[in-house]
Amino acid sequence: MATTTVPPAPPKKVNRIGLEVGDYRGNKTTLCAGCGHNAITERIIEAFYAMGVTPHRVVKLSGIGCSSKSPAYFLSASHGFNAVHGRMPSVATGSMLANRNLMAIGVSGDGDTASIGVGQFVHLMRRNLPVIYIIEDNGCYGLTKGQFSATADIGSKLKTGVVNDLPPIDTCALAIMLGATYVGRSFSGDKKQLLALIEGAIAHRGTAMLDVISPCVTFNDHEGSTKSYSYVKDHDEPIGDVSFIPFFEDITVDYDPGTTQDIMLHDGSHILLKKLGADYDPSNKAEALRVLTEAHDEGEIVTGLFYIDTQRPDFLGLLNLVDEPLATLPESRVRPPQEVLDAVMAELK
Ligand SMILES: Cc1ncc(C[n+]2csc(CCOP(=O)(O)OP(=O)(O)O)c2C)c(N)n1
Ligand code: SF4
Ligand SMILES: [Mg+2]
C-alpha cells in the first residue's frame, strides 16, 4: 500500500525576540471596512513586530472616537487605558512618570486632539515626554456622524453641502513650534512611508508626533472633501523618501551622501531621508514651518519627516527622576524618615 508523507510545516516566522506577528495583534476591528484607521493599526503591528518590542513593556493610550478605539486592535498583551475625550495626554504623562521603563503609544483623533483636547495636546508637546503620539486625522468627528473637526480645510464640503469656512489647525506646525522632537505627516494609504515613520518613532526618545491623514469612508470620503482617499492621493507631496534601519541591522544600503541624509536615533537605529526635490533640512524648525505654510497656501498635503531633534532632553530627564520606576519603589524609599518630618514641623512652629 502506498504511503503519503505529509511535508513538515514551514518554520514560523519570528522576530528578534522570538515572537510572531500575531503576538502583536489585538481584537478584530469593529470599525467600518475601508476606514483609514484600520490601515494605521496594521502599520503599528508591523512596526512593533519588526522592532522586536516586548509587548508587556508597552502602554497604549487613547481618548474617545473611532480612532481612539484602535488600541484595542493591536498589542493585546500590552497595558492599555482608554481615557476621557481629549484627556489622553495627562494619562500618558502620569503613566510615564510612574514607570519610566514603559514605552507609550497614544492614538488620538483630530477631534480628540485639535478640538476638545487641544489644551492637553499643547502641553504634552512642550514637555517632550517620551511618547509616540499618532493622530488618525480624517478632518471630522467620525464617531458622532461626521461633523467638521478643527483640522478640516477651508472650503471642504460635508455630504450635506455645508462648507467649512474656518482655517484648519496644523497639528504638525503646532507640535514643532512647541517643542516636540520628531514630527511628521503621512497618509494611511502610504504603507512604506508610514511604516518607516512609526519605526523611527519607536527608536526616538522624546515626543514623536505623527499626523496621519486617515479617510473616514462613511462620512468624509465624497467629492468636495479634502480628506478623501482620492483628494489625498492627488495632492500628496512627499518632501523626501523615508527609510528606516533598526539598530540590530547593519547599514548595507549604498547611497550618495549628497542626496541622502543619515540621522542616527537614540537607540542607534538610522533614518535615511532621500531627497526628492529641493534640499530639505529636518533639523531646521523655521524651514519646517515655512514648508508647511507654503503647502497650505498651495492646497498641497506635504508628507514625510518634517522635524527631528535628537539632542533635546526629554521630560523624564528634565525632572531628574531616579532610574528605578517610581511605581516599584518600596515605601521605605518614598516616605521621608521621621527626623525629616520633625524638622519640617519644627520650621512651621
Ligand atoms: C466630553 C465629551 N464631549 C463630547 C463627546 C462626544 N464625542 C465622542 S467622539 C467625538 C469626536 C470624535 O472625533 P475624532 O477624535 O476626530 O475621532 P474619529 O471618530 O473621527 O476617529 C465626540 C465629539 C464625548 N464622548 N465626550
Ligand atoms: S465612521 Fe468613519 S472614522 Fe468611524 S470607523 Fe467608520 S469610516 Fe472610520
Ligand atoms: Mg476624526
Short mmCIF file of C-alpha atoms and ligand atoms in Angstrom, two decimals:
data_model
loop_
_atom_site.label_atom_id
_atom_site.label_comp_id
_atom_site.label_asym_id
_atom_site.label_seq_id
_atom_site.Cartn_x
_atom_site.Cartn_y
_atom_site.Cartn_z
CA MET A 1 0.00 0.00 0.00
CA ALA A 2 1.34 3.43 -0.99
CA THR A 3 2.05 5.76 1.89
CA THR A 4 1.76 9.52 1.61
CA THR A 5 4.18 11.65 3.55
CA VAL A 6 2.95 14.98 4.81
CA PRO A 7 5.63 17.64 4.32
CA PRO A 8 6.68 19.33 7.56
CA ALA A 9 5.02 22.68 8.24
CA PRO A 10 7.34 25.57 7.32
CA PRO A 11 9.01 27.13 10.38
CA LYS A 12 7.05 30.03 11.84
CA LYS A 13 8.50 33.46 11.13
CA VAL A 14 9.57 35.18 14.32
CA ASN A 15 11.25 38.48 15.16
CA ARG A 16 14.46 39.04 17.13
CA ILE A 17 12.74 38.24 20.46
CA GLY A 18 11.11 35.08 19.11
CA LEU A 19 7.55 36.43 18.70
CA GLU A 20 5.28 36.03 15.69
CA VAL A 21 3.46 38.94 14.10
CA GLY A 22 0.22 37.54 15.56
CA ASP A 23 1.58 38.27 19.05
CA TYR A 24 1.34 41.99 18.17
CA ARG A 25 -2.29 41.88 17.06
CA GLY A 26 -5.34 42.74 19.15
CA ASN A 27 -9.08 42.16 18.85
CA LYS A 28 -10.80 42.07 15.50
CA THR A 29 -11.65 45.61 14.39
CA THR A 30 -15.20 46.89 14.77
CA LEU A 31 -14.53 49.97 12.60
CA CYS A 32 -16.07 50.36 9.12
CA ALA A 33 -14.45 48.31 6.34
CA GLY A 34 -12.04 50.57 4.45
CA CYS A 35 -11.61 53.06 7.33
CA GLY A 36 -8.10 54.56 7.18
CA HIS A 37 -7.71 53.87 10.91
CA ASN A 38 -7.57 50.09 10.20
CA ALA A 39 -4.60 50.57 7.85
CA ILE A 40 -2.75 52.55 10.55
CA THR A 41 -3.39 49.72 13.04
CA GLU A 42 -1.75 47.29 10.58
CA ARG A 43 1.35 49.50 10.30
CA ILE A 44 1.60 49.81 14.11
CA ILE A 45 1.50 46.00 14.39
CA GLU A 46 4.18 45.60 11.70
CA ALA A 47 6.41 48.27 13.24
CA PHE A 48 6.35 46.84 16.79
CA TYR A 49 6.92 43.33 15.38
CA ALA A 50 9.81 44.47 13.16
CA MET A 51 11.47 46.32 16.05
CA GLY A 52 11.05 43.32 18.38
CA VAL A 53 9.44 45.39 21.14
CA THR A 54 8.40 43.38 24.21
CA PRO A 55 4.59 43.82 24.29
CA HIS A 56 4.23 43.93 28.08
CA ARG A 57 6.62 46.90 28.22
CA VAL A 58 4.19 48.97 26.16
CA VAL A 59 1.31 51.12 27.37
CA LYS A 60 -1.38 52.03 24.80
CA LEU A 61 -3.40 55.16 25.46
CA SER A 62 -6.27 56.92 23.76
CA GLY A 63 -9.19 59.31 24.23
CA ILE A 64 -12.64 58.93 22.64
CA GLY A 65 -13.55 58.48 18.97
CA CYS A 66 -13.34 55.77 16.28
CA SER A 67 -9.59 56.43 16.22
CA SER A 68 -9.36 56.10 19.98
CA LYS A 69 -10.87 52.60 19.73
CA SER A 70 -7.86 51.48 17.65
CA PRO A 71 -5.56 50.44 20.53
CA ALA A 72 -7.99 47.56 21.16
CA TYR A 73 -6.96 46.17 17.76
CA PHE A 74 -3.19 45.95 18.32
CA LEU A 75 -0.79 44.69 21.01
CA SER A 76 -3.28 42.67 23.06
CA ALA A 77 -0.57 41.75 25.60
CA SER A 78 0.25 45.41 26.40
CA HIS A 79 -1.15 47.68 29.09
CA GLY A 80 -3.94 49.99 27.96
CA PHE A 81 -6.00 52.98 29.12
CA ASN A 82 -8.90 54.39 27.14
CA ALA A 83 -9.20 57.86 28.70
CA VAL A 84 -11.82 60.61 28.58
CA HIS A 85 -12.29 62.60 25.32
CA GLY A 86 -9.18 64.77 24.75
CA ARG A 87 -7.50 63.79 28.02
CA MET A 88 -5.10 61.10 26.87
CA PRO A 89 -2.01 63.35 27.31
CA SER A 90 -2.46 63.58 31.10
CA VAL A 91 -2.81 59.82 31.40
CA ALA A 92 0.27 59.36 29.19
CA THR A 93 2.25 61.78 31.36
CA GLY A 94 1.15 60.02 34.57
CA SER A 95 1.97 56.58 33.16
CA MET A 96 5.46 57.55 32.10
CA LEU A 97 6.19 59.35 35.37
CA ALA A 98 5.03 56.32 37.33
CA ASN A 99 7.00 53.85 35.25
CA ARG A 100 9.79 55.24 33.11
CA ASN A 101 10.59 51.76 31.78
CA LEU A 102 7.39 51.70 29.74
CA MET A 103 7.11 52.67 26.09
CA ALA A 104 3.98 54.76 25.49
CA ILE A 105 1.93 54.91 22.32
CA GLY A 106 -1.09 57.20 22.21
CA VAL A 107 -3.68 57.11 19.44
CA SER A 108 -5.98 60.10 19.09
CA GLY A 109 -8.34 61.64 16.57
CA ASP A 110 -8.31 65.11 15.03
CA GLY A 111 -11.37 65.93 17.14
CA ASP A 112 -9.86 64.37 20.26
CA THR A 113 -6.58 66.29 19.76
CA ALA A 114 -7.36 69.56 17.98
CA SER A 115 -10.81 70.36 19.40
CA ILE A 116 -11.64 69.26 22.96
CA GLY A 117 -8.09 68.08 23.72
CA VAL A 118 -6.05 70.94 22.31
CA GLY A 119 -5.13 72.29 25.76
CA GLN A 120 -3.73 68.94 26.83
CA PHE A 121 -2.03 68.39 23.46
CA VAL A 122 0.00 71.62 23.53
CA HIS A 123 1.37 70.93 27.00
CA LEU A 124 2.35 67.40 26.05
CA MET A 125 4.27 68.73 23.03
CA ARG A 126 6.17 71.36 25.02
CA ARG A 127 7.22 68.81 27.63
CA ASN A 128 8.79 66.41 25.12
CA LEU A 129 7.50 63.44 27.09
CA PRO A 130 8.76 60.15 25.59
CA VAL A 131 5.59 59.06 23.81
CA ILE A 132 4.56 58.13 20.28
CA TYR A 133 1.50 60.29 19.59
CA ILE A 134 -0.47 59.34 16.48
CA ILE A 135 -3.37 61.44 15.22
CA GLU A 136 -5.67 59.50 12.93
CA ASP A 137 -6.78 62.57 11.04
CA ASN A 138 -9.98 62.38 8.96
CA GLY A 139 -10.98 66.05 9.32
CA CYS A 140 -14.23 65.09 11.06
CA TYR A 141 -15.81 63.59 14.16
CA GLY A 142 -16.33 60.10 12.72
CA LEU A 143 -17.87 58.56 15.82
CA THR A 144 -20.58 61.24 16.10
CA LYS A 145 -21.50 61.14 12.40
CA GLY A 146 -19.04 63.34 10.56
CA GLN A 147 -19.20 66.97 11.79
CA PHE A 148 -16.16 69.12 10.81
CA SER A 149 -13.23 68.98 13.20
CA ALA A 150 -10.62 71.72 13.71
CA THR A 151 -8.28 70.12 11.13
CA ALA A 152 -10.86 70.40 8.30
CA ASP A 153 -9.58 72.60 5.47
CA ILE A 154 -11.25 75.85 4.40
CA GLY A 155 -13.62 75.06 1.56
CA SER A 156 -14.00 71.37 2.41
CA LYS A 157 -17.61 70.25 1.95
CA LEU A 158 -19.76 67.95 4.09
CA LYS A 159 -22.01 65.42 2.33
CA THR A 160 -24.93 67.71 3.17
CA GLY A 161 -23.26 70.52 1.18
CA VAL A 162 -22.20 72.58 4.23
CA VAL A 163 -18.85 74.27 3.51
CA ASN A 164 -16.17 74.75 6.17
CA ASP A 165 -15.17 78.41 6.37
CA LEU A 166 -12.69 78.28 9.26
CA PRO A 167 -8.93 77.77 8.80
CA PRO A 168 -7.52 74.42 9.96
CA ILE A 169 -5.17 73.89 12.89
CA ASP A 170 -1.98 72.31 11.58
CA THR A 171 -1.05 69.90 14.37
CA CYS A 172 2.44 69.36 12.89
CA ALA A 173 3.23 73.09 12.86
CA LEU A 174 1.91 73.36 16.41
CA ALA A 175 3.96 70.40 17.62
CA ILE A 176 7.16 71.73 16.00
CA MET A 177 6.67 75.22 17.41
CA LEU A 178 6.04 73.91 20.91
CA GLY A 179 8.98 71.55 21.23
CA ALA A 180 8.09 68.04 20.04
CA THR A 181 11.29 66.46 18.74
CA TYR A 182 10.10 64.07 15.98
CA VAL A 183 7.27 65.40 13.84
CA GLY A 184 5.86 64.05 10.61
CA ARG A 185 2.77 63.63 8.49
CA SER A 186 1.75 60.61 6.46
CA PHE A 187 -1.23 59.03 4.74
CA SER A 188 -2.89 55.79 5.84
CA GLY A 189 -2.65 54.64 2.20
CA ASP A 190 1.15 55.05 2.03
CA LYS A 191 2.31 51.81 3.64
CA LYS A 192 6.04 52.26 3.15
CA GLN A 193 6.32 55.83 4.39
CA LEU A 194 4.02 55.28 7.37
CA LEU A 195 5.82 52.11 8.49
CA ALA A 196 9.22 53.82 8.35
CA LEU A 197 7.91 56.82 10.30
CA ILE A 198 6.41 54.61 13.04
CA GLU A 199 9.59 52.51 13.32
CA GLY A 200 11.60 55.74 13.64
CA ALA A 201 9.17 56.95 16.31
CA ILE A 202 9.75 53.73 18.30
CA ALA A 203 13.52 54.35 18.18
CA HIS A 204 13.24 58.05 19.10
CA ARG A 205 13.44 59.29 22.69
CA GLY A 206 11.08 62.25 23.20
CA THR A 207 7.67 63.20 21.80
CA ALA A 208 7.19 61.64 18.35
CA MET A 209 4.08 63.23 16.84
CA LEU A 210 2.67 61.78 13.62
CA ASP A 211 -0.38 63.26 11.96
CA VAL A 212 -1.70 60.54 9.65
CA ILE A 213 -4.39 61.52 7.14
CA SER A 214 -6.87 58.68 7.52
CA PRO A 215 -10.03 58.96 5.40
CA CYS A 216 -13.42 58.29 7.03
CA VAL A 217 -15.12 56.24 4.32
CA THR A 218 -18.56 56.66 5.87
CA PHE A 219 -18.75 60.42 6.45
CA ASN A 220 -15.85 62.19 4.70
CA ASP A 221 -14.80 60.40 1.51
CA HIS A 222 -17.01 62.18 -1.04
CA GLU A 223 -16.24 64.71 -3.74
CA GLY A 224 -15.62 68.12 -2.15
CA SER A 225 -13.88 66.66 0.92
CA THR A 226 -10.15 67.43 1.23
CA LYS A 227 -9.57 64.32 3.38
CA SER A 228 -10.96 61.75 0.92
CA TYR A 229 -8.77 58.96 -0.49
CA SER A 230 -8.80 60.45 -3.98
CA TYR A 231 -8.07 64.03 -2.85
CA VAL A 232 -5.16 62.97 -0.64
CA LYS A 233 -3.69 60.70 -3.36
CA ASP A 234 -3.81 63.58 -5.87
CA HIS A 235 -2.33 66.20 -3.51
CA ASP A 236 0.25 64.17 -1.53
CA GLU A 237 3.68 65.78 -1.95
CA PRO A 238 6.35 63.82 0.00
CA ILE A 239 9.29 66.06 1.00
CA GLY A 240 11.62 63.08 0.84
CA ASP A 241 11.77 59.32 0.74
CA VAL A 242 11.95 57.92 4.30
CA SER A 243 13.72 54.62 5.09
CA PHE A 244 14.43 53.10 8.48
CA ILE A 245 17.25 50.80 9.55
CA PRO A 246 16.94 49.31 13.06
CA PHE A 247 19.94 49.27 15.41
CA PHE A 248 20.22 45.48 15.16
CA GLU A 249 20.81 45.54 11.38
CA ASP A 250 23.91 46.79 9.56
CA ILE A 251 23.51 49.69 7.20
CA THR A 252 24.19 47.97 3.90
CA VAL A 253 22.39 50.39 1.60
CA ASP A 254 24.66 52.25 -0.74
CA TYR A 255 23.77 55.88 -1.04
CA ASP A 256 25.20 59.11 -2.22
CA PRO A 257 25.62 61.37 0.84
CA GLY A 258 24.80 64.35 -1.42
CA THR A 259 21.28 63.06 -1.96
CA THR A 260 20.55 61.20 1.28
CA GLN A 261 20.75 62.32 4.90
CA ASP A 262 21.50 59.74 7.58
CA ILE A 263 20.12 60.57 11.03
CA MET A 264 21.09 58.39 13.97
CA LEU A 265 18.32 57.92 16.54
CA HIS A 266 18.50 57.43 20.31
CA ASP A 267 18.83 53.61 20.25
CA GLY A 268 21.37 53.52 17.38
CA SER A 269 18.81 52.99 14.60
CA HIS A 270 19.02 55.16 11.49
CA ILE A 271 16.52 57.18 9.48
CA LEU A 272 17.61 57.76 5.90
CA LEU A 273 15.98 60.72 4.17
CA LYS A 274 16.42 60.69 0.42
CA LYS A 275 15.88 63.99 -1.36
CA LEU A 276 13.08 64.05 -3.85
CA GLY A 277 13.34 67.68 -4.89
CA ALA A 278 14.84 70.74 -3.28
CA ASP A 279 17.17 70.49 -0.27
CA TYR A 280 15.35 69.96 3.00
CA ASP A 281 16.97 70.11 6.42
CA PRO A 282 14.78 68.36 9.06
CA SER A 283 16.76 69.93 11.92
CA ASN A 284 15.66 73.43 10.88
CA LYS A 285 12.44 74.47 12.67
CA ALA A 286 11.89 77.64 10.67
CA GLU A 287 12.28 75.75 7.39
CA ALA A 288 9.78 73.10 8.52
CA LEU A 289 7.21 75.78 9.40
CA ARG A 290 7.79 77.56 6.09
CA VAL A 291 7.23 74.36 4.09
CA LEU A 292 4.01 73.60 5.99
CA THR A 293 2.66 77.14 5.50
CA GLU A 294 3.51 77.12 1.80
CA ALA A 295 1.80 73.76 1.30
CA HIS A 296 -1.37 75.07 2.94
CA ASP A 297 -1.37 78.12 0.70
CA GLU A 298 -1.00 75.91 -2.38
CA GLY A 299 -3.60 73.35 -1.30
CA GLU A 300 -0.99 70.57 -1.19
CA ILE A 301 -0.52 68.00 1.56
CA VAL A 302 3.18 67.64 2.34
CA THR A 303 4.16 64.36 3.97
CA GLY A 304 7.35 62.96 5.46
CA LEU A 305 9.53 63.68 8.49
CA PHE A 306 9.44 67.47 8.90
CA TYR A 307 11.45 67.95 12.06
CA ILE A 308 13.79 65.98 14.28
CA ASP A 309 15.94 66.90 17.27
CA THR A 310 17.85 64.01 18.83
CA GLN A 311 19.58 66.19 21.45
CA ARG A 312 16.85 67.89 23.46
CA PRO A 313 16.36 66.19 26.86
CA ASP A 314 13.01 64.52 27.34
CA PHE A 315 10.65 65.34 30.20
CA LEU A 316 11.79 62.43 32.40
CA GLY A 317 15.41 63.55 32.03
CA LEU A 318 14.48 67.16 32.88
CA LEU A 319 12.75 66.02 36.07
CA ASN A 320 15.89 64.17 37.11
CA LEU A 321 13.90 61.10 38.15
CA VAL A 322 15.60 58.16 39.85
CA ASP A 323 16.40 55.32 37.46
CA GLU A 324 14.11 52.88 39.22
CA PRO A 325 10.45 53.39 38.24
CA LEU A 326 8.52 55.29 40.93
CA ALA A 327 5.79 52.63 40.73
CA THR A 328 8.14 49.92 42.02
CA LEU A 329 9.97 51.90 44.71
CA PRO A 330 9.26 50.39 48.15
CA GLU A 331 7.50 52.52 50.77
CA SER A 332 10.73 52.79 52.74
CA ARG A 333 12.22 54.80 49.84
CA VAL A 334 9.30 57.09 49.13
CA ARG A 335 8.27 58.00 52.69
CA PRO A 336 10.51 60.69 54.28
CA PRO A 337 12.08 59.50 57.56
CA GLN A 338 10.59 60.71 60.87
CA GLU A 339 13.51 63.13 61.50
CA VAL A 340 12.83 64.92 58.19
CA LEU A 341 9.12 65.27 59.02
CA ASP A 342 10.01 66.50 62.54
CA ALA A 343 12.36 69.12 61.03
CA VAL A 344 9.61 70.37 58.70
CA MET A 345 7.16 70.60 61.61
CA ALA A 346 9.73 72.44 63.71
CA GLU A 347 10.17 75.03 60.93
CA LEU A 348 6.41 75.68 60.91
CA LYS A 349 6.19 76.34 64.63
C1 LIG B 1 -16.64 65.20 26.91
C2 LIG B 1 -17.21 64.67 25.62
N1 LIG B 1 -17.70 65.51 24.70
C3 LIG B 1 -18.19 65.05 23.54
C4 LIG B 1 -18.22 63.68 23.29
C5 LIG B 1 -18.83 63.18 22.01
N2 LIG B 1 -17.82 62.69 21.07
C6 LIG B 1 -17.46 61.41 21.05
S1 LIG B 1 -16.26 61.09 19.91
C7 LIG B 1 -16.27 62.70 19.42
C8 LIG B 1 -15.37 63.19 18.32
C9 LIG B 1 -14.50 62.15 17.71
O1 LIG B 1 -13.75 62.70 16.67
P1 LIG B 1 -12.25 62.30 16.46
O2 LIG B 1 -11.46 62.46 17.70
O3 LIG B 1 -11.77 63.04 15.27
O4 LIG B 1 -12.31 60.72 16.18
P2 LIG B 1 -12.85 59.92 14.91
O5 LIG B 1 -14.14 59.32 15.38
O6 LIG B 1 -13.02 60.87 13.79
O7 LIG B 1 -11.79 58.92 14.66
C10 LIG B 1 -17.16 63.46 20.15
C11 LIG B 1 -17.39 64.91 19.95
C12 LIG B 1 -17.71 62.81 24.28
N3 LIG B 1 -17.67 61.50 24.13
N4 LIG B 1 -17.22 63.33 25.43
S1 SF4 B 2 -17.36 56.27 10.96
FE1 SF4 B 2 -15.59 56.92 9.75
S2 SF4 B 2 -13.92 57.09 11.24
FE2 SF4 B 2 -15.53 55.86 12.18
S3 SF4 B 2 -15.00 53.73 11.74
FE3 SF4 B 2 -16.41 54.40 10.15
S4 SF4 B 2 -15.07 55.13 8.49
FE4 SF4 B 2 -13.82 55.03 10.33
MG MG B 3 -11.68 62.42 13.31
#
